[in-house]
Amino acid sequence: MRGHDWINTCLPDELILEILRRLDSKSSHDACSLVCKRWLGLERLSRSTLRIGASGSPDIFIKFLAQRFVNVKAVHIDERLSISLPVTAGKRRRRDENSLLSLKIHFAGERNEPKEEECEPFCLTDSGLTAVADGFAKLEKLSLIWCSNVTSFGVMSLAQKCSLLKSLDLQGCYVGDQGLAVVGQCCKQLEDLNLRFCESLTDSGLVTLATECGKSLKSLGVAACARITDKSLEAVGSHCKNLETLSLDSEFISNKGILAIAQGCPLLKVLKLQCINVTDRALMAVGASCLSLEMLALYSFQQFTD
């Protein structure tokens, strides 16, 4: 029996794929992909999550990945991490490197902007976000951490093509009202939204989003958004009846906004507040209305008393 391949000759693709999906680490996936060409192809089909850096040529790299991993549902892109090509053996490594080189040449040929405008060639841009939308049609979760070159145009392209999106993290992205409004109009299954340090947002964008897809929203994070006021929270209280988690860090939020949340979001389980203008009156309203509350975090409580 020695030397006979009992796995590839006996197991259909569906069973091998099911086995690969149960692997619990990236290293295990990588090891399996080196066994044979069949396993390489099946392993690529089994990948549902990609986590990459956003410095180094991410726009090109995303196109490179999208060609290989067609069933990805979750993509995490972090500006703080650098991109490095996977180290593979022999001909496969040279083939991948040649593919990346050809992508670079093709990408360079597509760009017509003047050289002086190419000030940030090593950061994720709207072009890269469009590549995410084009390459990962089944996307349900997208995390963009400190991708400051991404704007509303990229987010609009993403929302229009990824209507299955359930989780969106835009921490530190320069996304405006127009992009957020299109997310609300197109992503009707959105459950989790993080807007920490999205400094260009105003009430207009968040009100539109809450109005358009508030029924599905379960988690919302807003921090360091200087132009988000009680008006946004009133819209959240009116339209996001299923909200379970709310995180707020703002000096522009007052009792009025928290009262709207308490009265409109009875299913709230987690409330995190860092709002220096909120007083006892807001906490009393939360205690009286949010009977499912499990966690309360008060990071700044100058005006709260016993």
Short mmCIF file of C-alpha atoms in Angstrom, two decimals:
data_model
loop_
_atom_site.label_atom_id
_atom_site.label_comp_id
_atom_site.label_asym_id
_atom_site.label_seq_id
_atom_site.Cartn_x
_atom_site.Cartn_y
_atom_site.Cartn_z
CA MET A 1 0.00 0.00 0.00
CA ARG A 2 2.99 2.30 0.45
CA GLY A 3 3.00 5.18 -2.01
CA HIS A 4 -0.67 4.86 -2.96
CA ASP A 5 -2.73 8.05 -2.68
CA TRP A 6 -5.81 6.87 -0.76
CA ILE A 7 -7.05 10.42 -0.19
CA ASN A 8 -7.11 11.94 -3.66
CA THR A 9 -8.36 8.76 -5.32
CA CYS A 10 -11.17 8.15 -2.82
CA LEU A 11 -12.41 11.52 -1.54
CA PRO A 12 -14.42 13.94 -3.72
CA ASP A 13 -13.68 17.66 -3.71
CA GLU A 14 -16.63 18.37 -1.41
CA LEU A 15 -15.25 16.23 1.43
CA ILE A 16 -11.72 17.61 1.17
CA LEU A 17 -13.15 21.14 1.19
CA GLU A 18 -15.12 20.33 4.34
CA ILE A 19 -11.95 19.06 6.02
CA LEU A 20 -10.01 22.17 5.01
CA ARG A 21 -12.75 24.44 6.38
CA ARG A 22 -12.29 22.85 9.80
CA LEU A 23 -8.59 23.71 10.05
CA ASP A 24 -8.05 26.17 12.88
CA SER A 25 -4.93 28.05 11.81
CA LYS A 26 -3.46 29.80 8.81
CA SER A 27 -0.26 27.75 9.07
CA SER A 28 -2.29 24.55 8.69
CA HIS A 29 -4.02 25.96 5.62
CA ASP A 30 -0.67 26.98 4.13
CA ALA A 31 0.82 23.54 4.77
CA CYS A 32 -2.10 21.77 3.10
CA SER A 33 -1.86 24.01 0.06
CA LEU A 34 1.70 22.71 -0.55
CA VAL A 35 0.71 19.02 -0.74
CA CYS A 36 -0.37 18.95 -4.39
CA LYS A 37 -1.99 21.08 -7.08
CA ARG A 38 -5.45 19.74 -6.27
CA TRP A 39 -5.14 20.67 -2.60
CA LEU A 40 -3.78 24.09 -3.55
CA GLY A 41 -6.88 24.82 -5.61
CA LEU A 42 -9.26 23.44 -2.98
CA GLU A 43 -7.52 25.28 -0.15
CA ARG A 44 -7.98 28.55 -2.01
CA LEU A 45 -11.68 27.76 -2.37
CA SER A 46 -11.94 27.03 1.38
CA ARG A 47 -10.54 30.38 2.54
CA SER A 48 -13.26 32.61 3.93
CA THR A 49 -11.10 35.23 5.70
CA LEU A 50 -8.16 37.36 4.59
CA ARG A 51 -6.12 39.62 6.87
CA ILE A 52 -3.57 41.86 5.15
CA GLY A 53 -1.62 45.05 5.67
CA ALA A 54 -2.40 48.25 3.83
CA SER A 55 1.13 49.48 3.18
CA GLY A 56 3.40 48.27 0.45
CA SER A 57 1.13 48.35 -2.67
CA PRO A 58 -2.20 47.15 -1.28
CA ASP A 59 -4.26 48.13 -4.33
CA ILE A 60 -2.25 45.73 -6.49
CA PHE A 61 -2.04 43.06 -3.81
CA ILE A 62 -5.83 42.93 -3.39
CA LYS A 63 -6.28 42.26 -7.11
CA PHE A 64 -3.66 39.54 -6.78
CA LEU A 65 -5.55 37.89 -3.89
CA ALA A 66 -9.00 38.24 -5.44
CA GLN A 67 -7.94 36.09 -8.38
CA ARG A 68 -7.05 33.23 -6.04
CA PHE A 69 -9.54 33.33 -3.17
CA VAL A 70 -13.03 33.59 -4.65
CA ASN A 71 -15.09 32.51 -1.61
CA VAL A 72 -13.81 35.07 0.88
CA LYS A 73 -16.50 36.57 3.13
CA ALA A 74 -14.34 38.58 5.57
CA VAL A 75 -11.50 40.98 4.72
CA HIS A 76 -9.39 42.81 7.32
CA ILE A 77 -7.11 45.58 6.05
CA ASP A 78 -4.91 47.40 8.54
CA GLU A 79 -2.79 50.42 7.61
CA ARG A 80 -0.48 49.63 10.53
CA LEU A 81 0.57 46.29 9.01
CA SER A 82 2.90 45.86 6.07
CA ILE A 83 2.34 43.50 3.14
CA SER A 84 4.69 40.62 2.48
CA LEU A 85 4.29 37.95 -0.18
CA PRO A 86 3.92 34.39 1.15
CA VAL A 87 7.13 32.39 0.96
CA THR A 88 6.51 29.34 -1.23
CA ALA A 89 8.78 26.85 -2.87
CA GLY A 90 10.47 26.56 -6.25
CA LYS A 91 8.47 27.22 -9.39
CA ARG A 92 5.34 28.24 -7.54
CA ARG A 93 7.12 31.06 -5.79
CA ARG A 94 8.59 32.37 -9.05
CA ARG A 95 5.19 32.06 -10.75
CA ASP A 96 3.48 34.08 -7.99
CA GLU A 97 6.18 36.72 -8.09
CA ASN A 98 5.85 36.98 -11.89
CA SER A 99 2.07 37.30 -11.52
CA LEU A 100 2.48 40.14 -9.01
CA LEU A 101 4.97 41.85 -11.33
CA SER A 102 2.56 41.64 -14.26
CA LEU A 103 -0.19 43.07 -12.04
CA LYS A 104 2.06 45.98 -11.11
CA ILE A 105 2.76 46.69 -14.79
CA HIS A 106 -0.93 46.44 -15.67
CA PHE A 107 -1.92 48.64 -12.74
CA ALA A 108 0.68 51.24 -13.65
CA GLY A 109 -0.64 51.27 -17.20
CA GLU A 110 -4.18 51.94 -15.96
CA ARG A 111 -3.22 55.01 -13.97
CA ASN A 112 -3.30 58.29 -15.86
CA GLU A 113 -2.90 60.72 -12.97
CA PRO A 114 0.03 63.12 -13.02
CA LYS A 115 3.05 61.98 -11.06
CA GLU A 116 2.82 64.84 -8.64
CA GLU A 117 -0.57 63.55 -7.46
CA GLU A 118 0.81 60.13 -6.53
CA CYS A 119 1.76 61.22 -3.04
CA GLU A 120 0.75 58.03 -1.21
CA PRO A 121 1.54 55.07 -3.51
CA PHE A 122 1.95 52.61 -0.63
CA CYS A 123 -1.43 53.03 1.08
CA LEU A 124 -4.85 51.62 0.32
CA THR A 125 -6.86 53.97 -1.90
CA ASP A 126 -10.33 54.05 -3.42
CA SER A 127 -8.94 52.00 -6.30
CA GLY A 128 -8.00 49.24 -3.87
CA LEU A 129 -11.42 49.37 -2.21
CA THR A 130 -13.03 49.08 -5.65
CA ALA A 131 -10.84 46.01 -6.22
CA VAL A 132 -12.22 44.56 -2.98
CA ALA A 133 -15.76 45.15 -4.22
CA ASP A 134 -15.02 43.64 -7.65
CA GLY A 135 -13.04 40.68 -6.35
CA PHE A 136 -15.04 39.54 -3.32
CA ALA A 137 -18.68 39.39 -4.36
CA LYS A 138 -19.65 37.33 -1.27
CA LEU A 139 -18.18 39.83 1.20
CA GLU A 140 -20.03 40.03 4.53
CA LYS A 141 -17.42 41.63 6.79
CA LEU A 142 -14.93 44.39 5.99
CA SER A 143 -12.54 46.03 8.41
CA LEU A 144 -10.52 49.07 7.30
CA ILE A 145 -8.22 50.24 10.10
CA TRP A 146 -6.64 53.67 9.65
CA CYS A 147 -6.90 53.53 5.86
CA SER A 148 -6.88 57.32 5.70
CA ASN A 149 -6.68 57.53 1.90
CA VAL A 150 -10.05 55.81 1.49
CA THR A 151 -12.85 58.30 0.77
CA SER A 152 -16.59 58.25 0.15
CA PHE A 153 -16.04 57.32 -3.51
CA GLY A 154 -14.43 54.02 -2.56
CA VAL A 155 -17.07 53.27 0.06
CA MET A 156 -19.84 54.02 -2.45
CA SER A 157 -18.34 51.57 -4.94
CA LEU A 158 -18.06 48.95 -2.21
CA ALA A 159 -21.64 49.38 -0.98
CA GLN A 160 -23.13 49.21 -4.46
CA LYS A 161 -21.41 45.89 -5.23
CA CYS A 162 -21.40 44.23 -1.78
CA SER A 163 -25.03 44.31 -0.72
CA LEU A 164 -24.52 41.28 1.58
CA LEU A 165 -22.28 43.30 3.91
CA LYS A 166 -23.13 42.71 7.59
CA SER A 167 -20.13 44.26 9.37
CA LEU A 168 -18.23 47.42 8.41
CA ASP A 169 -15.36 48.94 10.39
CA LEU A 170 -14.22 52.33 9.07
CA GLN A 171 -11.97 53.34 11.97
CA GLY A 172 -9.76 56.23 10.97
CA CYS A 173 -11.02 56.40 7.37
CA TYR A 174 -11.75 59.77 5.76
CA VAL A 175 -15.30 58.81 4.81
CA GLY A 176 -17.95 61.49 4.40
CA ASP A 177 -21.72 61.65 4.47
CA GLN A 178 -22.16 60.65 0.84
CA GLY A 179 -20.39 57.33 1.30
CA LEU A 180 -22.25 56.48 4.51
CA ALA A 181 -25.58 57.34 2.90
CA VAL A 182 -24.96 54.88 0.05
CA VAL A 183 -24.03 52.18 2.61
CA GLY A 184 -27.46 52.70 4.18
CA GLN A 185 -29.22 52.56 0.82
CA CYS A 186 -27.46 49.42 -0.46
CA CYS A 187 -26.47 47.32 2.58
CA LYS A 188 -29.83 46.40 4.09
CA GLN A 189 -28.31 43.55 6.14
CA LEU A 190 -25.76 45.71 7.97
CA GLU A 191 -25.57 44.76 11.66
CA ASP A 192 -22.25 46.13 12.93
CA LEU A 193 -20.86 49.61 12.13
CA ASN A 194 -17.78 51.24 13.62
CA LEU A 195 -17.23 54.95 12.88
CA ARG A 196 -14.42 55.69 15.33
CA PHE A 197 -12.28 58.66 14.24
CA CYS A 198 -14.24 59.26 11.02
CA GLU A 199 -13.75 62.99 11.43
CA SER A 200 -15.40 64.10 8.18
CA LEU A 201 -18.83 62.66 9.05
CA THR A 202 -21.75 64.87 10.04
CA ASP A 203 -25.26 64.20 11.28
CA SER A 204 -26.49 64.11 7.69
CA GLY A 205 -24.67 60.87 6.85
CA LEU A 206 -25.52 58.99 10.05
CA VAL A 207 -29.18 60.08 10.01
CA THR A 208 -29.52 58.83 6.42
CA LEU A 209 -27.90 55.50 7.29
CA ALA A 210 -30.11 55.00 10.36
CA THR A 211 -33.19 55.80 8.29
CA GLU A 212 -32.26 53.45 5.44
CA CYS A 213 -30.92 50.36 7.25
CA GLY A 214 -31.61 50.97 10.93
CA LYS A 215 -33.83 47.89 11.27
CA SER A 216 -30.85 45.54 10.86
CA LEU A 217 -28.29 47.51 12.90
CA LYS A 218 -27.27 45.82 16.18
CA SER A 219 -23.95 47.48 17.03
CA LEU A 220 -22.79 51.08 16.55
CA GLY A 221 -19.54 52.79 17.57
CA VAL A 222 -19.01 56.56 17.32
CA ALA A 223 -15.89 58.27 18.65
CA ALA A 224 -13.97 61.46 17.88
CA CYS A 225 -16.55 62.52 15.29
CA ALA A 226 -16.78 66.21 16.19
CA ARG A 227 -19.77 66.92 13.93
CA ILE A 228 -21.96 64.08 15.21
CA THR A 229 -24.52 65.48 17.67
CA ASP A 230 -27.72 64.50 19.48
CA LYS A 231 -29.56 64.72 16.15
CA SER A 232 -27.85 61.50 15.01
CA LEU A 233 -28.75 59.68 18.21
CA GLU A 234 -32.36 60.76 17.88
CA ALA A 235 -32.41 59.12 14.43
CA VAL A 236 -30.78 55.98 15.85
CA GLY A 237 -33.39 55.87 18.62
CA SER A 238 -36.20 56.25 16.09
CA HIS A 239 -35.03 53.70 13.49
CA CYS A 240 -32.62 51.23 15.19
CA LYS A 241 -35.04 49.33 17.40
CA ASN A 242 -32.83 46.21 17.46
CA LEU A 243 -29.64 47.98 18.60
CA GLU A 244 -27.81 45.94 21.25
CA THR A 245 -24.40 47.65 21.53
CA LEU A 246 -23.61 51.37 21.55
CA SER A 247 -20.21 52.97 22.12
CA LEU A 248 -20.00 56.77 22.31
CA ASP A 249 -17.00 59.03 22.82
CA SER A 250 -18.01 62.61 22.20
CA GLU A 251 -18.11 65.93 24.01
CA PHE A 252 -20.95 67.05 21.72
CA ILE A 253 -23.45 64.45 22.92
CA SER A 254 -25.78 65.49 25.75
CA ASN A 255 -28.67 64.05 27.75
CA LYS A 256 -31.01 64.60 24.81
CA GLY A 257 -29.21 62.02 22.65
CA ILE A 258 -28.92 59.39 25.39
CA LEU A 259 -32.59 59.82 26.32
CA ALA A 260 -33.52 59.15 22.68
CA ILE A 261 -31.45 55.95 22.73
CA ALA A 262 -32.94 54.78 26.04
CA GLN A 263 -36.50 55.31 24.83
CA GLY A 264 -35.99 53.93 21.33
CA CYS A 265 -33.60 51.00 21.87
CA PRO A 266 -35.10 48.74 24.57
CA LEU A 267 -32.94 45.75 23.53
CA LEU A 268 -29.69 47.55 24.43
CA LYS A 269 -27.27 45.17 26.18
CA VAL A 270 -23.95 47.08 26.10
CA LEU A 271 -23.54 50.83 26.63
CA LYS A 272 -20.13 52.51 26.71
CA LEU A 273 -20.07 56.24 27.39
CA GLN A 274 -17.29 58.79 27.34
CA CYS A 275 -19.44 61.90 27.18
CA ILE A 276 -18.59 64.72 29.54
CA ASN A 277 -21.94 66.49 29.04
CA VAL A 278 -24.14 63.55 30.07
CA THR A 279 -25.65 63.65 33.56
CA ASP A 280 -27.62 61.50 36.02
CA ARG A 281 -30.84 62.13 34.11
CA ALA A 282 -29.57 60.10 31.15
CA LEU A 283 -28.46 57.20 33.35
CA MET A 284 -31.82 57.09 35.08
CA ALA A 285 -33.56 56.85 31.70
CA VAL A 286 -31.27 53.99 30.65
CA GLY A 287 -31.98 52.17 33.91
CA ALA A 288 -35.73 52.61 33.52
CA SER A 289 -36.01 51.64 29.83
CA CYS A 290 -33.12 49.31 28.91
CA LEU A 291 -34.05 46.28 30.98
CA SER A 292 -31.78 43.96 28.96
CA LEU A 293 -28.63 45.94 29.83
CA GLU A 294 -25.72 43.64 30.74
CA MET A 295 -22.71 45.96 30.58
CA LEU A 296 -22.31 49.65 31.39
CA ALA A 297 -18.93 51.38 30.98
CA LEU A 298 -18.51 54.99 32.12
CA TYR A 299 -15.12 56.31 31.03
CA SER A 300 -15.80 59.94 31.86
CA PHE A 301 -18.29 60.77 34.56
CA GLN A 302 -17.65 64.29 35.79
CA GLN A 303 -21.39 64.98 36.04
CA PHE A 304 -22.58 61.62 37.39
CA THR A 305 -23.31 61.22 41.09
CA ASP A 306 -24.08 58.25 43.32
#
